């Protein structure tokens, strides 16, 4: 089997495995008492990660350069990064429910790359002169890993909004502290019985009520409250990992731009949107660290960040303009 045939097999296998894995995670979320769902989901993500890593390695051998020169390669690198960060997030949260939001994102990306892109856009091609640099691996790989990490963190934040039904559930305590949300709110209530948001027992061991100031009351099960707290916490941690990667990637890009074009910054569309992405997630972290934001507000900001990341990664290339347009849609 030649390398091209192997790559075709691997990209379709990655898509198929991720599709099945997504269904497994969703089934496990709907029927949490099924014992094998969690193990099967983790195994599926591992198999997909290995398939994509093998595909990228094959492209590297075939073309002789790091496989990040066109849209097809970068999409699979992005999906590989998402599956890799999935394991980090899953380990941090100790919850298999992370896969409920990460698996469809990875599956959608592989479906677009394997099934939607024309054959000529999937083929390896010689590098343009500006890409013949060691900075290709440094800058582009770090940027793609930052996109993967920020996408996972933002998707988990959207999961938080779904779990809490988009209501204003203000979490108490440190985002990186220990203990459940329920325990922290009970502690807050003991210290300040007149607090605006208190955990209130309804006399039913299966439900809990979060009284919101003046406007509305959200009734959630303790399990859902605990899940919301976990998602909020892990989203913060993952985005906190992705932001330094984005910063390093932008700096490396500036150094490479000066080497290739004689200017550290040109304000072309890709650079501008990379800066906007940096500002959005800087605002997210600033709000959480200095203002103590938790819950709905930072989750909405992270959801906006997910849209901005996609515009930066893919949207600006639809214009076919700027210094970063080659190798994508032209």
PDB file of C-alpha atoms in Angstrom:
ATOM      1  CA  UNK A   1       0.000   0.000   0.000  1.00  0.00           C
ATOM      2  CA  UNK A   2       1.490   3.353  -1.003  1.00  0.00           C
ATOM      3  CA  UNK A   3       1.427   6.415   1.227  1.00  0.00           C
ATOM      4  CA  UNK A   4      -1.400   8.145  -0.645  1.00  0.00           C
ATOM      5  CA  UNK A   5      -3.688   5.129  -0.280  1.00  0.00           C
ATOM      6  CA  UNK A   6      -2.729   4.853   3.397  1.00  0.00           C
ATOM      7  CA  UNK A   7      -3.580   8.511   3.976  1.00  0.00           C
ATOM      8  CA  UNK A   8      -6.967   8.088   2.305  1.00  0.00           C
ATOM      9  CA  UNK A   9      -7.693   5.104   4.530  1.00  0.00           C
ATOM     10  CA  UNK A  10      -6.567   6.905   7.671  1.00  0.00           C
ATOM     11  CA  UNK A  11      -8.569  10.086   7.115  1.00  0.00           C
ATOM     12  CA  UNK A  12     -11.778   8.138   6.492  1.00  0.00           C
ATOM     13  CA  UNK A  13     -11.060   5.882   9.460  1.00  0.00           C
ATOM     14  CA  UNK A  14     -10.518   8.919  11.689  1.00  0.00           C
ATOM     15  CA  UNK A  15     -13.880  10.324  10.670  1.00  0.00           C
ATOM     16  CA  UNK A  16     -15.677   6.999  11.160  1.00  0.00           C
ATOM     17  CA  UNK A  17     -14.126   6.353  14.562  1.00  0.00           C
ATOM     18  CA  UNK A  18     -14.927   9.864  15.781  1.00  0.00           C
ATOM     19  CA  UNK A  19     -18.523   9.550  14.590  1.00  0.00           C
ATOM     20  CA  UNK A  20     -18.971   6.309  16.525  1.00  0.00           C
ATOM     21  CA  UNK A  21     -17.147   7.797  19.522  1.00  0.00           C
ATOM     22  CA  UNK A  22     -19.453  10.809  19.545  1.00  0.00           C
ATOM     23  CA  UNK A  23     -22.491   8.506  19.591  1.00  0.00           C
ATOM     24  CA  UNK A  24     -20.916   6.502  22.420  1.00  0.00           C
ATOM     25  CA  UNK A  25     -20.316   9.618  24.528  1.00  0.00           C
ATOM     26  CA  UNK A  26     -23.833  10.887  23.901  1.00  0.00           C
ATOM     27  CA  UNK A  27     -25.318   7.489  24.771  1.00  0.00           C
ATOM     28  CA  UNK A  28     -23.245   7.401  27.949  1.00  0.00           C
ATOM     29  CA  UNK A  29     -24.529  10.854  28.903  1.00  0.00           C
ATOM     30  CA  UNK A  30     -28.144   9.816  28.287  1.00  0.00           C
ATOM     31  CA  UNK A  31     -27.746   6.484  30.087  1.00  0.00           C
ATOM     32  CA  UNK A  32     -25.047   7.004  32.761  1.00  0.00           C
ATOM     33  CA  UNK A  33     -25.624   3.553  34.263  1.00  0.00           C
ATOM     34  CA  UNK A  34     -24.172   1.783  31.232  1.00  0.00           C
ATOM     35  CA  UNK A  35     -20.744   0.711  32.556  1.00  0.00           C
ATOM     36  CA  UNK A  36     -18.772   0.371  29.306  1.00  0.00           C
ATOM     37  CA  UNK A  37     -19.643   3.679  27.656  1.00  0.00           C
ATOM     38  CA  UNK A  38     -16.908   5.706  29.346  1.00  0.00           C
ATOM     39  CA  UNK A  39     -14.197   3.185  28.506  1.00  0.00           C
ATOM     40  CA  UNK A  40     -15.390   2.820  24.917  1.00  0.00           C
ATOM     41  CA  UNK A  41     -15.472   6.600  24.447  1.00  0.00           C
ATOM     42  CA  UNK A  42     -11.929   7.078  25.729  1.00  0.00           C
ATOM     43  CA  UNK A  43     -10.723   4.187  23.581  1.00  0.00           C
ATOM     44  CA  UNK A  44     -12.383   5.692  20.504  1.00  0.00           C
ATOM     45  CA  UNK A  45     -10.700   9.051  21.046  1.00  0.00           C
ATOM     46  CA  UNK A  46      -7.342   7.311  21.484  1.00  0.00           C
ATOM     47  CA  UNK A  47      -7.785   5.326  18.246  1.00  0.00           C
ATOM     48  CA  UNK A  48      -8.777   8.482  16.332  1.00  0.00           C
ATOM     49  CA  UNK A  49      -5.803  10.367  17.776  1.00  0.00           C
ATOM     50  CA  UNK A  50      -3.457   7.581  16.698  1.00  0.00           C
ATOM     51  CA  UNK A  51      -4.964   7.451  13.184  1.00  0.00           C
ATOM     52  CA  UNK A  52      -4.516  11.195  12.704  1.00  0.00           C
ATOM     53  CA  UNK A  53      -0.982  11.131  14.111  1.00  0.00           C
ATOM     54  CA  UNK A  54      -0.118   8.337  11.656  1.00  0.00           C
ATOM     55  CA  UNK A  55      -1.719  10.296   8.795  1.00  0.00           C
ATOM     56  CA  UNK A  56       0.319  13.400   9.610  1.00  0.00           C
ATOM     57  CA  UNK A  57       3.483  11.337   9.963  1.00  0.00           C
ATOM     58  CA  UNK A  58       2.830   9.767   6.577  1.00  0.00           C
ATOM     59  CA  UNK A  59       2.388  13.208   5.003  1.00  0.00           C
ATOM     60  CA  UNK A  60       5.669  14.296   6.598  1.00  0.00           C
ATOM     61  CA  UNK A  61       7.479  11.335   5.040  1.00  0.00           C
ATOM     62  CA  UNK A  62       5.792  11.837   1.675  1.00  0.00           C
ATOM     63  CA  UNK A  63       6.404  15.589   1.320  1.00  0.00           C
ATOM     64  CA  UNK A  64       9.616  15.954   3.344  1.00  0.00           C
ATOM     65  CA  UNK A  65       8.354  18.868   5.473  1.00  0.00           C
ATOM     66  CA  UNK A  66       6.196  19.338   8.550  1.00  0.00           C
ATOM     67  CA  UNK A  67       2.580  18.714   7.429  1.00  0.00           C
ATOM     68  CA  UNK A  68       1.035  22.131   7.986  1.00  0.00           C
ATOM     69  CA  UNK A  69       1.271  23.723   4.559  1.00  0.00           C
ATOM     70  CA  UNK A  70      -2.341  23.525   3.368  1.00  0.00           C
ATOM     71  CA  UNK A  71      -5.903  23.416   4.662  1.00  0.00           C
ATOM     72  CA  UNK A  72      -6.226  19.628   4.612  1.00  0.00           C
ATOM     73  CA  UNK A  73      -3.137  19.102   6.731  1.00  0.00           C
ATOM     74  CA  UNK A  74      -3.933  21.892   9.159  1.00  0.00           C
ATOM     75  CA  UNK A  75      -7.491  20.596   9.677  1.00  0.00           C
ATOM     76  CA  UNK A  76      -6.212  17.175  10.639  1.00  0.00           C
ATOM     77  CA  UNK A  77      -3.554  18.706  12.866  1.00  0.00           C
ATOM     78  CA  UNK A  78      -6.301  20.776  14.506  1.00  0.00           C
ATOM     79  CA  UNK A  79      -8.483  17.687  15.041  1.00  0.00           C
ATOM     80  CA  UNK A  80      -5.480  15.769  16.380  1.00  0.00           C
ATOM     81  CA  UNK A  81      -4.814  18.622  18.821  1.00  0.00           C
ATOM     82  CA  UNK A  82      -8.440  18.590  19.988  1.00  0.00           C
ATOM     83  CA  UNK A  83      -8.330  14.852  20.689  1.00  0.00           C
ATOM     84  CA  UNK A  84      -5.027  15.293  22.543  1.00  0.00           C
ATOM     85  CA  UNK A  85      -6.332  18.177  24.682  1.00  0.00           C
ATOM     86  CA  UNK A  86      -9.476  16.101  25.280  1.00  0.00           C
ATOM     87  CA  UNK A  87      -7.413  13.658  27.362  1.00  0.00           C
ATOM     88  CA  UNK A  88      -5.899  16.525  29.363  1.00  0.00           C
ATOM     89  CA  UNK A  89      -9.342  17.985  30.086  1.00  0.00           C
ATOM     90  CA  UNK A  90     -10.804  14.570  30.857  1.00  0.00           C
ATOM     91  CA  UNK A  91      -8.026  13.833  33.309  1.00  0.00           C
ATOM     92  CA  UNK A  92      -8.365  17.240  34.973  1.00  0.00           C
ATOM     93  CA  UNK A  93     -12.125  16.930  35.386  1.00  0.00           C
ATOM     94  CA  UNK A  94     -12.207  13.170  36.026  1.00  0.00           C
ATOM     95  CA  UNK A  95     -15.405  13.213  34.003  1.00  0.00           C
ATOM     96  CA  UNK A  96     -16.121  11.335  30.787  1.00  0.00           C
ATOM     97  CA  UNK A  97     -18.708  13.998  29.921  1.00  0.00           C
ATOM     98  CA  UNK A  98     -15.937  16.152  28.435  1.00  0.00           C
ATOM     99  CA  UNK A  99     -16.164  13.922  25.376  1.00  0.00           C
ATOM    100  CA  UNK A 100     -19.785  14.922  24.850  1.00  0.00           C
ATOM    101  CA  UNK A 101     -18.591  18.342  23.613  1.00  0.00           C
ATOM    102  CA  UNK A 102     -15.111  17.550  22.265  1.00  0.00           C
ATOM    103  CA  UNK A 103     -15.969  14.529  20.104  1.00  0.00           C
ATOM    104  CA  UNK A 104     -18.479  16.322  17.826  1.00  0.00           C
ATOM    105  CA  UNK A 105     -16.030  19.193  17.279  1.00  0.00           C
ATOM    106  CA  UNK A 106     -13.237  16.813  16.262  1.00  0.00           C
ATOM    107  CA  UNK A 107     -15.640  14.738  14.165  1.00  0.00           C
ATOM    108  CA  UNK A 108     -16.944  17.789  12.306  1.00  0.00           C
ATOM    109  CA  UNK A 109     -13.422  18.954  11.468  1.00  0.00           C
ATOM    110  CA  UNK A 110     -12.360  15.546  10.123  1.00  0.00           C
ATOM    111  CA  UNK A 111     -15.597  15.269   8.128  1.00  0.00           C
ATOM    112  CA  UNK A 112     -14.897  18.616   6.478  1.00  0.00           C
ATOM    113  CA  UNK A 113     -11.293  17.675   5.687  1.00  0.00           C
ATOM    114  CA  UNK A 114     -11.912  14.112   4.490  1.00  0.00           C
ATOM    115  CA  UNK A 115     -15.289  14.431   2.778  1.00  0.00           C
ATOM    116  CA  UNK A 116     -15.716  18.046   1.682  1.00  0.00           C
ATOM    117  CA  UNK A 117     -12.364  19.259   0.408  1.00  0.00           C
ATOM    118  CA  UNK A 118     -11.652  18.521  -3.274  1.00  0.00           C
ATOM    119  CA  UNK A 119      -8.931  16.009  -4.052  1.00  0.00           C
ATOM    120  CA  UNK A 120      -6.569  18.666  -5.389  1.00  0.00           C
ATOM    121  CA  UNK A 121      -6.703  20.525  -2.057  1.00  0.00           C
ATOM    122  CA  UNK A 122      -5.848  17.321  -0.176  1.00  0.00           C
ATOM    123  CA  UNK A 123      -2.702  16.590  -2.166  1.00  0.00           C
ATOM    124  CA  UNK A 124       0.747  17.583  -0.955  1.00  0.00           C
ATOM    125  CA  UNK A 125       2.396  20.391  -2.902  1.00  0.00           C
ATOM    126  CA  UNK A 126       5.847  22.041  -2.882  1.00  0.00           C
ATOM    127  CA  UNK A 127       6.270  24.767  -0.307  1.00  0.00           C
ATOM    128  CA  UNK A 128       6.262  28.386  -1.385  1.00  0.00           C
ATOM    129  CA  UNK A 129       9.573  30.143  -0.585  1.00  0.00           C
ATOM    130  CA  UNK A 130       8.245  31.953   2.502  1.00  0.00           C
ATOM    131  CA  UNK A 131       7.329  28.615   4.126  1.00  0.00           C
ATOM    132  CA  UNK A 132      10.758  27.061   3.634  1.00  0.00           C
ATOM    133  CA  UNK A 133      11.861  27.877   7.140  1.00  0.00           C
ATOM    134  CA  UNK A 134      12.276  26.123  10.477  1.00  0.00           C
ATOM    135  CA  UNK A 135       9.736  28.636  11.784  1.00  0.00           C
ATOM    136  CA  UNK A 136       7.008  26.686   9.940  1.00  0.00           C
ATOM    137  CA  UNK A 137       7.098  24.010  12.624  1.00  0.00           C
ATOM    138  CA  UNK A 138       7.547  26.442  15.500  1.00  0.00           C
ATOM    139  CA  UNK A 139       4.977  29.104  14.653  1.00  0.00           C
ATOM    140  CA  UNK A 140       2.239  27.166  12.884  1.00  0.00           C
ATOM    141  CA  UNK A 141       2.262  24.127  15.181  1.00  0.00           C
ATOM    142  CA  UNK A 142       2.047  26.274  18.321  1.00  0.00           C
ATOM    143  CA  UNK A 143      -0.738  28.387  16.827  1.00  0.00           C
ATOM    144  CA  UNK A 144      -2.690  25.270  15.851  1.00  0.00           C
ATOM    145  CA  UNK A 145      -2.237  23.763  19.306  1.00  0.00           C
ATOM    146  CA  UNK A 146      -3.463  27.018  20.838  1.00  0.00           C
ATOM    147  CA  UNK A 147      -6.521  26.949  18.574  1.00  0.00           C
ATOM    148  CA  UNK A 148      -7.214  23.343  19.594  1.00  0.00           C
ATOM    149  CA  UNK A 149      -6.892  24.127  23.279  1.00  0.00           C
ATOM    150  CA  UNK A 150      -8.996  27.287  23.140  1.00  0.00           C
ATOM    151  CA  UNK A 151     -11.676  25.492  21.113  1.00  0.00           C
ATOM    152  CA  UNK A 152     -11.889  22.714  23.701  1.00  0.00           C
ATOM    153  CA  UNK A 153     -12.088  25.202  26.582  1.00  0.00           C
ATOM    154  CA  UNK A 154     -14.725  27.261  24.802  1.00  0.00           C
ATOM    155  CA  UNK A 155     -16.769  24.179  23.847  1.00  0.00           C
ATOM    156  CA  UNK A 156     -16.775  23.094  27.495  1.00  0.00           C
ATOM    157  CA  UNK A 157     -17.946  26.588  28.454  1.00  0.00           C
ATOM    158  CA  UNK A 158     -20.836  26.210  25.999  1.00  0.00           C
ATOM    159  CA  UNK A 159     -21.555  22.873  27.685  1.00  0.00           C
ATOM    160  CA  UNK A 160     -21.796  24.789  30.969  1.00  0.00           C
ATOM    161  CA  UNK A 161     -24.378  27.141  29.442  1.00  0.00           C
ATOM    162  CA  UNK A 162     -26.399  24.138  28.262  1.00  0.00           C
ATOM    163  CA  UNK A 163     -26.259  22.409  31.644  1.00  0.00           C
ATOM    164  CA  UNK A 164     -27.344  25.564  33.480  1.00  0.00           C
ATOM    165  CA  UNK A 165     -29.945  26.359  30.790  1.00  0.00           C
ATOM    166  CA  UNK A 166     -28.289  29.715  30.196  1.00  0.00           C
ATOM    167  CA  UNK A 167     -29.447  30.996  33.594  1.00  0.00           C
ATOM    168  CA  UNK A 168     -27.436  33.286  35.838  1.00  0.00           C
ATOM    169  CA  UNK A 169     -25.893  30.759  38.186  1.00  0.00           C
ATOM    170  CA  UNK A 170     -23.126  32.564  40.051  1.00  0.00           C
ATOM    171  CA  UNK A 171     -20.625  30.053  41.398  1.00  0.00           C
ATOM    172  CA  UNK A 172     -18.919  30.742  44.707  1.00  0.00           C
ATOM    173  CA  UNK A 173     -15.309  30.190  45.674  1.00  0.00           C
ATOM    174  CA  UNK A 174     -12.100  29.879  43.697  1.00  0.00           C
ATOM    175  CA  UNK A 175     -12.197  28.352  40.228  1.00  0.00           C
ATOM    176  CA  UNK A 176      -9.091  26.378  40.993  1.00  0.00           C
ATOM    177  CA  UNK A 177     -10.033  25.415  44.527  1.00  0.00           C
ATOM    178  CA  UNK A 178     -11.197  22.060  45.779  1.00  0.00           C
ATOM    179  CA  UNK A 179     -14.598  20.968  46.881  1.00  0.00           C
ATOM    180  CA  UNK A 180     -17.888  20.909  45.061  1.00  0.00           C
ATOM    181  CA  UNK A 181     -20.045  23.871  44.203  1.00  0.00           C
ATOM    182  CA  UNK A 182     -22.718  22.630  46.607  1.00  0.00           C
ATOM    183  CA  UNK A 183     -20.232  22.470  49.503  1.00  0.00           C
ATOM    184  CA  UNK A 184     -18.870  25.956  48.749  1.00  0.00           C
ATOM    185  CA  UNK A 185     -22.332  27.508  48.595  1.00  0.00           C
ATOM    186  CA  UNK A 186     -23.290  25.827  51.879  1.00  0.00           C
ATOM    187  CA  UNK A 187     -20.156  27.287  53.440  1.00  0.00           C
ATOM    188  CA  UNK A 188     -21.024  30.722  52.057  1.00  0.00           C
ATOM    189  CA  UNK A 189     -24.559  30.426  53.415  1.00  0.00           C
ATOM    190  CA  UNK A 190     -23.261  29.510  56.866  1.00  0.00           C
ATOM    191  CA  UNK A 191     -20.952  32.497  56.869  1.00  0.00           C
ATOM    192  CA  UNK A 192     -23.552  34.886  55.477  1.00  0.00           C
ATOM    193  CA  UNK A 193     -27.173  33.679  55.764  1.00  0.00           C
ATOM    194  CA  UNK A 194     -28.410  36.799  53.971  1.00  0.00           C
ATOM    195  CA  UNK A 195     -26.350  36.195  50.839  1.00  0.00           C
ATOM    196  CA  UNK A 196     -28.172  36.872  47.605  1.00  0.00           C
ATOM    197  CA  UNK A 197     -27.507  33.469  46.063  1.00  0.00           C
ATOM    198  CA  UNK A 198     -27.957  30.622  48.545  1.00  0.00           C
ATOM    199  CA  UNK A 199     -28.329  26.886  48.313  1.00  0.00           C
ATOM    200  CA  UNK A 200     -31.742  25.974  49.629  1.00  0.00           C
ATOM    201  CA  UNK A 201     -33.059  22.541  50.456  1.00  0.00           C
ATOM    202  CA  UNK A 202     -36.480  21.786  49.059  1.00  0.00           C
ATOM    203  CA  UNK A 203     -37.096  18.797  51.274  1.00  0.00           C
ATOM    204  CA  UNK A 204     -36.510  16.546  48.300  1.00  0.00           C
ATOM    205  CA  UNK A 205     -33.126  14.820  48.303  1.00  0.00           C
ATOM    206  CA  UNK A 206     -33.080  14.727  44.522  1.00  0.00           C
ATOM    207  CA  UNK A 207     -33.437  18.434  43.815  1.00  0.00           C
ATOM    208  CA  UNK A 208     -31.823  21.699  44.781  1.00  0.00           C
ATOM    209  CA  UNK A 209     -32.921  25.269  44.256  1.00  0.00           C
ATOM    210  CA  UNK A 210     -30.613  28.169  43.550  1.00  0.00           C
ATOM    211  CA  UNK A 211     -32.429  31.396  44.475  1.00  0.00           C
ATOM    212  CA  UNK A 212     -31.346  34.228  42.222  1.00  0.00           C
ATOM    213  CA  UNK A 213     -31.692  37.844  43.334  1.00  0.00           C
ATOM    214  CA  UNK A 214     -35.094  39.379  42.560  1.00  0.00           C
ATOM    215  CA  UNK A 215     -35.524  37.811  39.142  1.00  0.00           C
ATOM    216  CA  UNK A 216     -35.680  34.053  38.811  1.00  0.00           C
ATOM    217  CA  UNK A 217     -35.188  30.697  40.483  1.00  0.00           C
ATOM    218  CA  UNK A 218     -33.355  27.848  38.824  1.00  0.00           C
ATOM    219  CA  UNK A 219     -34.172  24.317  39.938  1.00  0.00           C
ATOM    220  CA  UNK A 220     -31.362  21.871  39.260  1.00  0.00           C
ATOM    221  CA  UNK A 221     -30.485  18.449  40.580  1.00  0.00           C
ATOM    222  CA  UNK A 222     -27.384  18.248  42.785  1.00  0.00           C
ATOM    223  CA  UNK A 223     -25.734  16.188  40.042  1.00  0.00           C
ATOM    224  CA  UNK A 224     -26.362  18.933  37.495  1.00  0.00           C
ATOM    225  CA  UNK A 225     -25.047  21.565  39.915  1.00  0.00           C
ATOM    226  CA  UNK A 226     -21.901  19.525  40.468  1.00  0.00           C
ATOM    227  CA  UNK A 227     -21.493  19.019  36.710  1.00  0.00           C
ATOM    228  CA  UNK A 228     -21.913  22.749  36.073  1.00  0.00           C
ATOM    229  CA  UNK A 229     -19.217  23.505  38.624  1.00  0.00           C
ATOM    230  CA  UNK A 230     -16.884  20.964  37.029  1.00  0.00           C
ATOM    231  CA  UNK A 231     -17.428  22.343  33.524  1.00  0.00           C
ATOM    232  CA  UNK A 232     -16.852  25.924  34.677  1.00  0.00           C
ATOM    233  CA  UNK A 233     -13.665  24.900  36.447  1.00  0.00           C
ATOM    234  CA  UNK A 234     -12.211  22.818  33.631  1.00  0.00           C
ATOM    235  CA  UNK A 235     -13.073  25.398  30.965  1.00  0.00           C
ATOM    236  CA  UNK A 236     -11.075  27.970  32.914  1.00  0.00           C
ATOM    237  CA  UNK A 237      -8.105  25.623  33.263  1.00  0.00           C
ATOM    238  CA  UNK A 238      -8.031  24.624  29.591  1.00  0.00           C
ATOM    239  CA  UNK A 239      -8.337  28.210  28.340  1.00  0.00           C
ATOM    240  CA  UNK A 240      -5.599  29.142  30.811  1.00  0.00           C
ATOM    241  CA  UNK A 241      -3.416  26.552  29.055  1.00  0.00           C
ATOM    242  CA  UNK A 242      -4.313  27.719  25.542  1.00  0.00           C
ATOM    243  CA  UNK A 243      -3.704  31.427  26.090  1.00  0.00           C
ATOM    244  CA  UNK A 244       0.084  31.173  26.697  1.00  0.00           C
ATOM    245  CA  UNK A 245       0.342  28.949  23.605  1.00  0.00           C
ATOM    246  CA  UNK A 246      -1.460  31.614  21.576  1.00  0.00           C
ATOM    247  CA  UNK A 247       0.870  34.283  22.936  1.00  0.00           C
ATOM    248  CA  UNK A 248       3.990  32.255  22.100  1.00  0.00           C
ATOM    249  CA  UNK A 249       2.633  31.475  18.633  1.00  0.00           C
ATOM    250  CA  UNK A 250       1.974  35.146  17.852  1.00  0.00           C
ATOM    251  CA  UNK A 251       5.453  36.154  19.022  1.00  0.00           C
ATOM    252  CA  UNK A 252       7.049  33.373  16.945  1.00  0.00           C
ATOM    253  CA  UNK A 253       4.990  34.526  13.962  1.00  0.00           C
ATOM    254  CA  UNK A 254       6.292  38.050  14.350  1.00  0.00           C
ATOM    255  CA  UNK A 255       9.895  36.856  14.359  1.00  0.00           C
ATOM    256  CA  UNK A 256       9.263  34.687  11.291  1.00  0.00           C
ATOM    257  CA  UNK A 257       7.510  37.569   9.493  1.00  0.00           C
ATOM    258  CA  UNK A 258      10.508  39.804  10.066  1.00  0.00           C
ATOM    259  CA  UNK A 259      12.787  37.114   8.663  1.00  0.00           C
ATOM    260  CA  UNK A 260      10.588  36.481   5.601  1.00  0.00           C
ATOM    261  CA  UNK A 261       9.090  39.908   4.843  1.00  0.00           C
ATOM    262  CA  UNK A 262      11.217  42.392   6.782  1.00  0.00           C
ATOM    263  CA  UNK A 263       8.460  43.446   9.188  1.00  0.00           C
ATOM    264  CA  UNK A 264       7.355  42.033  12.532  1.00  0.00           C
ATOM    265  CA  UNK A 265       3.716  43.048  12.037  1.00  0.00           C
ATOM    266  CA  UNK A 266       1.799  44.020   8.902  1.00  0.00           C
ATOM    267  CA  UNK A 267      -1.824  44.149  10.107  1.00  0.00           C
ATOM    268  CA  UNK A 268      -2.990  41.787   7.402  1.00  0.00           C
ATOM    269  CA  UNK A 269      -6.341  40.004   8.106  1.00  0.00           C
ATOM    270  CA  UNK A 270      -4.816  36.933   9.780  1.00  0.00           C
ATOM    271  CA  UNK A 271      -2.590  38.992  12.074  1.00  0.00           C
ATOM    272  CA  UNK A 272      -5.442  41.331  12.961  1.00  0.00           C
ATOM    273  CA  UNK A 273      -7.782  38.498  13.891  1.00  0.00           C
ATOM    274  CA  UNK A 274      -5.032  36.712  15.824  1.00  0.00           C
ATOM    275  CA  UNK A 275      -4.697  39.893  17.883  1.00  0.00           C
ATOM    276  CA  UNK A 276      -8.495  40.075  18.344  1.00  0.00           C
ATOM    277  CA  UNK A 277      -8.481  36.434  19.491  1.00  0.00           C
ATOM    278  CA  UNK A 278      -5.727  37.249  21.965  1.00  0.00           C
ATOM    279  CA  UNK A 279      -7.716  40.217  23.304  1.00  0.00           C
ATOM    280  CA  UNK A 280     -10.908  38.170  23.780  1.00  0.00           C
ATOM    281  CA  UNK A 281      -9.223  35.451  25.803  1.00  0.00           C
ATOM    282  CA  UNK A 282      -7.068  37.979  27.663  1.00  0.00           C
ATOM    283  CA  UNK A 283     -10.335  39.655  28.705  1.00  0.00           C
ATOM    284  CA  UNK A 284     -11.722  36.260  29.754  1.00  0.00           C
ATOM    285  CA  UNK A 285      -8.728  35.473  31.973  1.00  0.00           C
ATOM    286  CA  UNK A 286      -8.554  39.027  33.307  1.00  0.00           C
ATOM    287  CA  UNK A 287     -12.213  38.887  34.320  1.00  0.00           C
ATOM    288  CA  UNK A 288     -11.780  35.548  36.068  1.00  0.00           C
ATOM    289  CA  UNK A 289      -8.516  36.349  37.827  1.00  0.00           C
ATOM    290  CA  UNK A 290      -8.977  39.974  38.874  1.00  0.00           C
ATOM    291  CA  UNK A 291     -12.761  40.373  38.984  1.00  0.00           C
ATOM    292  CA  UNK A 292     -13.626  36.880  40.165  1.00  0.00           C
ATOM    293  CA  UNK A 293     -16.108  36.178  37.366  1.00  0.00           C
ATOM    294  CA  UNK A 294     -17.541  32.668  37.313  1.00  0.00           C
ATOM    295  CA  UNK A 295     -20.534  31.053  35.718  1.00  0.00           C
ATOM    296  CA  UNK A 296     -22.543  32.537  32.874  1.00  0.00           C
ATOM    297  CA  UNK A 297     -20.596  35.729  32.086  1.00  0.00           C
ATOM    298  CA  UNK A 298     -17.211  34.128  31.377  1.00  0.00           C
ATOM    299  CA  UNK A 299     -18.934  31.220  29.618  1.00  0.00           C
ATOM    300  CA  UNK A 300     -20.601  33.648  27.204  1.00  0.00           C
ATOM    301  CA  UNK A 301     -17.264  35.378  26.648  1.00  0.00           C
ATOM    302  CA  UNK A 302     -15.636  32.007  25.945  1.00  0.00           C
ATOM    303  CA  UNK A 303     -18.429  31.170  23.483  1.00  0.00           C
ATOM    304  CA  UNK A 304     -17.689  34.437  21.672  1.00  0.00           C
ATOM    305  CA  UNK A 305     -14.035  33.427  21.714  1.00  0.00           C
ATOM    306  CA  UNK A 306     -14.884  30.172  19.933  1.00  0.00           C
ATOM    307  CA  UNK A 307     -16.449  32.134  17.063  1.00  0.00           C
ATOM    308  CA  UNK A 308     -13.453  34.474  16.936  1.00  0.00           C
ATOM    309  CA  UNK A 309     -11.009  31.543  16.807  1.00  0.00           C
ATOM    310  CA  UNK A 310     -12.858  30.074  13.826  1.00  0.00           C
ATOM    311  CA  UNK A 311     -12.856  33.429  12.053  1.00  0.00           C
ATOM    312  CA  UNK A 312      -9.127  33.778  12.692  1.00  0.00           C
ATOM    313  CA  UNK A 313      -8.311  30.226  11.646  1.00  0.00           C
ATOM    314  CA  UNK A 314     -10.611  29.776   8.681  1.00  0.00           C
ATOM    315  CA  UNK A 315     -12.821  32.780   8.008  1.00  0.00           C
ATOM    316  CA  UNK A 316     -10.174  35.283   6.968  1.00  0.00           C
ATOM    317  CA  UNK A 317      -8.766  32.805   4.443  1.00  0.00           C
ATOM    318  CA  UNK A 318     -12.070  32.814   2.588  1.00  0.00           C
ATOM    319  CA  UNK A 319     -11.156  36.353   1.549  1.00  0.00           C
ATOM    320  CA  UNK A 320      -8.099  35.109  -0.309  1.00  0.00           C
ATOM    321  CA  UNK A 321      -6.249  38.252   0.723  1.00  0.00           C
ATOM    322  CA  UNK A 322      -3.239  38.989   2.854  1.00  0.00           C
ATOM    323  CA  UNK A 323       0.146  37.427   3.447  1.00  0.00           C
ATOM    324  CA  UNK A 324      -1.357  34.202   4.852  1.00  0.00           C
ATOM    325  CA  UNK A 325      -3.638  33.337   1.934  1.00  0.00           C
ATOM    326  CA  UNK A 326      -1.403  30.905   0.068  1.00  0.00           C
ATOM    327  CA  UNK A 327      -2.010  27.170   0.389  1.00  0.00           C
ATOM    328  CA  UNK A 328      -5.623  27.511   1.489  1.00  0.00           C
ATOM    329  CA  UNK A 329      -8.306  28.585  -0.945  1.00  0.00           C
ATOM    330  CA  UNK A 330      -6.299  29.954  -3.862  1.00  0.00           C
TER     331      UNK A 330
END
